[in-house]
Amino acid sequence: MSNDKDATSVESKGRRYFLIGMTSAASVAGAIGAAVPFVKSWTPSAKARSAGAPKICDISRLRAGELLEPMPAWRGKPCFIVGRTPEDVERLKTEQDDLADAASEKLDRQPAYARNPWRSRRPELGVYIGICTHLGCSPKHRSEEGDFYCPCHGSRFDLAGRVVKGVPAPDNLDVPPYSYLSETEIIIGVDEEDLAAAKDLDDAPERA
Ligand code: FES
């Protein structure tokens, strides 16, 4: 009889420990489950990281007088990459009278290579943020007219992204930082002097 009582006591003790263990495990699991959404909100998603990553663009297929398609985006902004003919290059140098800021003196945030008649590293290729400086619409490239035209309120920019006088847009199109990786590739989001350091970044460049 006494043996039976001992056995029952041991069994109920074991069950108690088991229940306590299960309750603790459930509590820990619950705490982890509750923490996951917070952790997720702290950790930027791969998509968010890649949105800010530099963008490598193949320019080998771009012809003079055309806009690179599909249009690459950098930091969520469309980028115009425009090829220029020898006539475009000459025209941008000589026809400046109707421009509001022909020498690109107004915007401090522009890179040094935005301060020439082509607002680019090389005259034959221009790289601009494709967002109108009036209220943020997307201007259209017009190859016939050789300009960018914003249909929202009629602003116009020349092929170097310089705004013409008398339109609603106050400033030239922005020039993003960019560099040549080779004769056929540029990288948007990195200046030449930062290229070596960019190779060590976590945000690996993406191909457009
Ligand atoms: Fe382009 Fe107004 S947003 S002209």
Short mmCIF file of C-alpha atoms and ligand atoms in Angstrom, two decimals:
data_model
loop_
_atom_site.label_atom_id
_atom_site.label_comp_id
_atom_site.label_asym_id
_atom_site.label_seq_id
_atom_site.Cartn_x
_atom_site.Cartn_y
_atom_site.Cartn_z
CA MET A 1 0.00 0.00 0.00
CA SER A 2 2.81 2.34 0.96
CA ASN A 3 4.63 1.45 -2.29
CA ASP A 4 1.51 2.34 -4.29
CA LYS A 5 1.34 5.72 -2.52
CA ASP A 6 5.01 6.48 -3.27
CA ALA A 7 4.55 5.55 -6.90
CA THR A 8 1.50 7.84 -7.19
CA SER A 9 3.40 10.68 -5.53
CA VAL A 10 6.39 10.33 -7.91
CA GLU A 11 4.06 10.16 -10.90
CA SER A 12 2.14 13.31 -9.92
CA LYS A 13 5.40 15.16 -9.23
CA GLY A 14 6.66 14.18 -12.68
CA ARG A 15 3.46 15.38 -14.29
CA ARG A 16 3.72 18.69 -12.43
CA TYR A 17 7.29 19.26 -13.67
CA PHE A 18 6.19 18.32 -17.17
CA LEU A 19 3.33 20.86 -17.08
CA ILE A 20 5.60 23.57 -15.66
CA GLY A 21 8.14 22.84 -18.42
CA MET A 22 5.49 23.03 -21.10
CA THR A 23 4.13 26.31 -19.73
CA SER A 24 7.62 27.83 -19.66
CA ALA A 25 8.37 26.68 -23.18
CA ALA A 26 5.08 28.14 -24.39
CA SER A 27 5.86 31.44 -22.68
CA VAL A 28 9.30 31.64 -24.30
CA ALA A 29 7.85 30.75 -27.70
CA GLY A 30 5.15 33.40 -27.20
CA ALA A 31 7.74 36.02 -26.28
CA ILE A 32 9.83 35.19 -29.35
CA GLY A 33 6.73 35.24 -31.55
CA ALA A 34 5.79 38.67 -30.21
CA ALA A 35 9.31 39.99 -30.78
CA VAL A 36 9.58 38.87 -34.41
CA PRO A 37 7.45 41.69 -35.88
CA PHE A 38 9.58 44.26 -34.03
CA VAL A 39 12.82 42.67 -35.18
CA LYS A 40 11.43 42.57 -38.70
CA SER A 41 10.62 46.26 -38.51
CA TRP A 42 14.20 47.05 -37.48
CA THR A 43 15.79 45.03 -40.23
CA PRO A 44 15.53 46.61 -43.68
CA SER A 45 14.19 44.18 -46.25
CA ALA A 46 16.37 43.07 -49.13
CA LYS A 47 14.07 45.08 -51.39
CA ALA A 48 14.56 48.22 -49.29
CA ARG A 49 18.33 47.72 -49.28
CA SER A 50 18.47 47.16 -53.01
CA ALA A 51 16.40 50.31 -53.64
CA GLY A 52 19.30 52.36 -52.31
CA ALA A 53 22.06 50.31 -53.87
CA PRO A 54 24.14 51.71 -56.74
CA LYS A 55 22.87 50.71 -60.16
CA ILE A 56 25.05 49.36 -62.95
CA CYS A 57 23.73 50.20 -66.41
CA ASP A 58 24.77 48.68 -69.70
CA ILE A 59 25.12 51.56 -72.17
CA SER A 60 26.47 49.46 -75.05
CA ARG A 61 22.99 49.27 -76.63
CA LEU A 62 22.30 53.01 -76.35
CA ARG A 63 22.35 54.90 -79.63
CA ALA A 64 23.03 58.60 -80.08
CA GLY A 65 19.78 60.56 -79.90
CA GLU A 66 18.01 57.89 -77.82
CA LEU A 67 17.05 57.35 -74.21
CA LEU A 68 18.12 54.13 -72.52
CA GLU A 69 15.18 51.74 -72.17
CA PRO A 70 14.06 50.20 -69.93
CA MET A 71 14.70 53.23 -67.80
CA PRO A 72 16.81 52.41 -64.74
CA ALA A 73 15.79 53.62 -61.29
CA TRP A 74 18.11 54.62 -58.50
CA ARG A 75 16.79 55.16 -54.97
CA GLY A 76 13.31 54.85 -56.39
CA LYS A 77 13.86 57.66 -58.89
CA PRO A 78 13.79 57.17 -62.67
CA CYS A 79 17.08 57.99 -64.39
CA PHE A 80 17.37 59.41 -67.89
CA ILE A 81 20.44 58.13 -69.68
CA VAL A 82 20.55 59.90 -73.00
CA GLY A 83 22.90 59.39 -75.92
CA ARG A 84 23.78 62.56 -77.86
CA THR A 85 24.66 63.05 -81.48
CA PRO A 86 27.61 65.27 -82.49
CA GLU A 87 24.99 67.90 -83.47
CA ASP A 88 23.39 67.70 -80.01
CA VAL A 89 26.80 68.14 -78.40
CA GLU A 90 27.50 71.23 -80.48
CA ARG A 91 24.03 72.71 -80.00
CA LEU A 92 24.21 72.39 -76.19
CA LYS A 93 27.45 74.31 -76.24
CA THR A 94 26.23 77.19 -78.39
CA GLU A 95 22.47 77.60 -77.83
CA GLN A 96 22.12 78.83 -74.28
CA ASP A 97 20.21 82.12 -74.46
CA ASP A 98 16.80 80.77 -73.56
CA LEU A 99 18.02 78.79 -70.54
CA ALA A 100 17.32 79.85 -66.96
CA ASP A 101 20.58 78.49 -65.53
CA ALA A 102 22.80 77.67 -68.50
CA ALA A 103 26.00 77.35 -66.47
CA SER A 104 24.36 75.30 -63.69
CA GLU A 105 25.40 77.76 -61.03
CA LYS A 106 22.23 77.61 -58.99
CA LEU A 107 22.30 74.22 -57.31
CA ASP A 108 25.05 73.47 -54.80
CA ARG A 109 24.06 69.82 -54.55
CA GLN A 110 25.15 69.11 -58.12
CA PRO A 111 28.40 67.28 -58.75
CA ALA A 112 31.27 69.21 -60.33
CA TYR A 113 30.80 67.45 -63.66
CA ALA A 114 27.28 68.96 -63.88
CA ARG A 115 28.85 72.37 -64.45
CA ASN A 116 29.66 72.25 -68.12
CA PRO A 117 27.45 72.77 -71.19
CA TRP A 118 26.46 69.08 -71.24
CA ARG A 119 26.13 68.66 -67.50
CA SER A 120 27.83 65.30 -67.83
CA ARG A 121 31.15 63.51 -67.52
CA ARG A 122 31.32 63.02 -71.28
CA PRO A 123 29.55 65.24 -73.83
CA GLU A 124 28.06 62.31 -75.73
CA LEU A 125 26.19 60.85 -72.75
CA GLY A 126 23.93 62.54 -70.18
CA VAL A 127 22.62 61.08 -66.91
CA TYR A 128 19.77 62.89 -65.11
CA ILE A 129 17.15 62.21 -62.50
CA GLY A 130 13.94 62.02 -64.53
CA ILE A 131 11.79 64.05 -62.13
CA CYS A 132 10.50 67.51 -62.98
CA THR A 133 11.80 70.14 -60.56
CA HIS A 134 8.38 71.84 -60.50
CA LEU A 135 6.06 69.34 -58.80
CA GLY A 136 7.72 66.03 -59.47
CA CYS A 137 6.06 64.73 -62.64
CA SER A 138 7.98 62.65 -65.14
CA PRO A 139 9.15 64.63 -68.17
CA LYS A 140 9.14 62.89 -71.56
CA HIS A 141 12.13 62.61 -73.83
CA ARG A 142 11.32 64.07 -77.24
CA SER A 143 13.90 62.94 -79.73
CA GLU A 144 12.48 65.09 -82.56
CA GLU A 145 12.62 68.30 -80.54
CA GLY A 146 15.81 67.26 -78.72
CA ASP A 147 14.52 68.03 -75.24
CA PHE A 148 12.64 66.77 -72.20
CA TYR A 149 9.07 68.01 -71.87
CA CYS A 150 6.92 67.83 -68.75
CA PRO A 151 3.25 67.59 -69.79
CA CYS A 152 1.91 68.38 -66.30
CA HIS A 153 2.39 72.15 -66.54
CA GLY A 154 4.49 72.58 -69.65
CA SER A 155 8.07 72.78 -68.36
CA ARG A 156 10.83 72.11 -70.81
CA PHE A 157 14.47 71.08 -70.36
CA ASP A 158 17.17 70.81 -72.98
CA LEU A 159 19.13 67.59 -73.59
CA ALA A 160 21.48 68.54 -70.77
CA GLY A 161 18.52 68.77 -68.38
CA ARG A 162 18.70 72.58 -68.26
CA VAL A 163 15.36 74.27 -67.69
CA VAL A 164 14.30 76.89 -70.21
CA LYS A 165 13.22 80.37 -69.12
CA GLY A 166 9.58 81.17 -68.37
CA VAL A 167 8.29 77.70 -67.40
CA PRO A 168 7.02 76.61 -63.97
CA ALA A 169 10.03 74.40 -63.16
CA PRO A 170 12.55 76.47 -61.16
CA ASP A 171 15.69 74.36 -61.56
CA ASN A 172 17.64 72.16 -63.90
CA LEU A 173 17.13 68.40 -63.61
CA ASP A 174 19.31 66.84 -60.95
CA VAL A 175 22.46 65.01 -61.97
CA PRO A 176 23.01 61.93 -59.79
CA PRO A 177 26.51 60.80 -58.81
CA TYR A 178 27.78 58.33 -61.41
CA SER A 179 30.97 56.90 -62.86
CA TYR A 180 32.17 54.97 -65.87
CA LEU A 181 33.11 51.37 -65.07
CA SER A 182 34.15 50.78 -68.69
CA GLU A 183 33.27 52.06 -72.16
CA THR A 184 30.04 50.07 -71.99
CA GLU A 185 28.97 50.39 -68.36
CA ILE A 186 28.24 53.17 -65.93
CA ILE A 187 27.33 52.93 -62.27
CA ILE A 188 24.74 55.35 -60.86
CA GLY A 189 25.06 56.22 -57.18
CA VAL A 190 28.86 56.27 -56.92
CA ASP A 191 31.32 59.01 -57.83
CA GLU A 192 34.65 58.01 -59.34
CA GLU A 193 36.60 59.00 -56.25
CA ASP A 194 34.36 56.69 -54.17
CA LEU A 195 34.53 53.66 -56.47
CA ALA A 196 37.22 51.80 -54.52
CA ALA A 197 35.41 52.30 -51.20
CA ALA A 198 32.10 51.23 -52.77
CA LYS A 199 33.52 47.77 -53.44
CA ASP A 200 33.55 47.17 -49.67
CA LEU A 201 29.95 48.25 -49.16
CA ASP A 202 27.28 45.81 -48.01
CA ASP A 203 24.93 47.23 -50.61
CA ALA A 204 26.29 45.42 -53.63
CA PRO A 205 25.51 47.25 -56.88
CA GLU A 206 22.61 45.93 -58.88
CA ARG A 207 22.30 45.62 -62.63
CA ALA A 208 19.56 47.69 -64.20
FE1 FES B 1 6.50 69.43 -64.38
FE2 FES B 1 4.74 70.99 -63.20
S1 FES B 1 5.45 69.06 -62.55
S2 FES B 1 5.76 71.28 -65.07
#
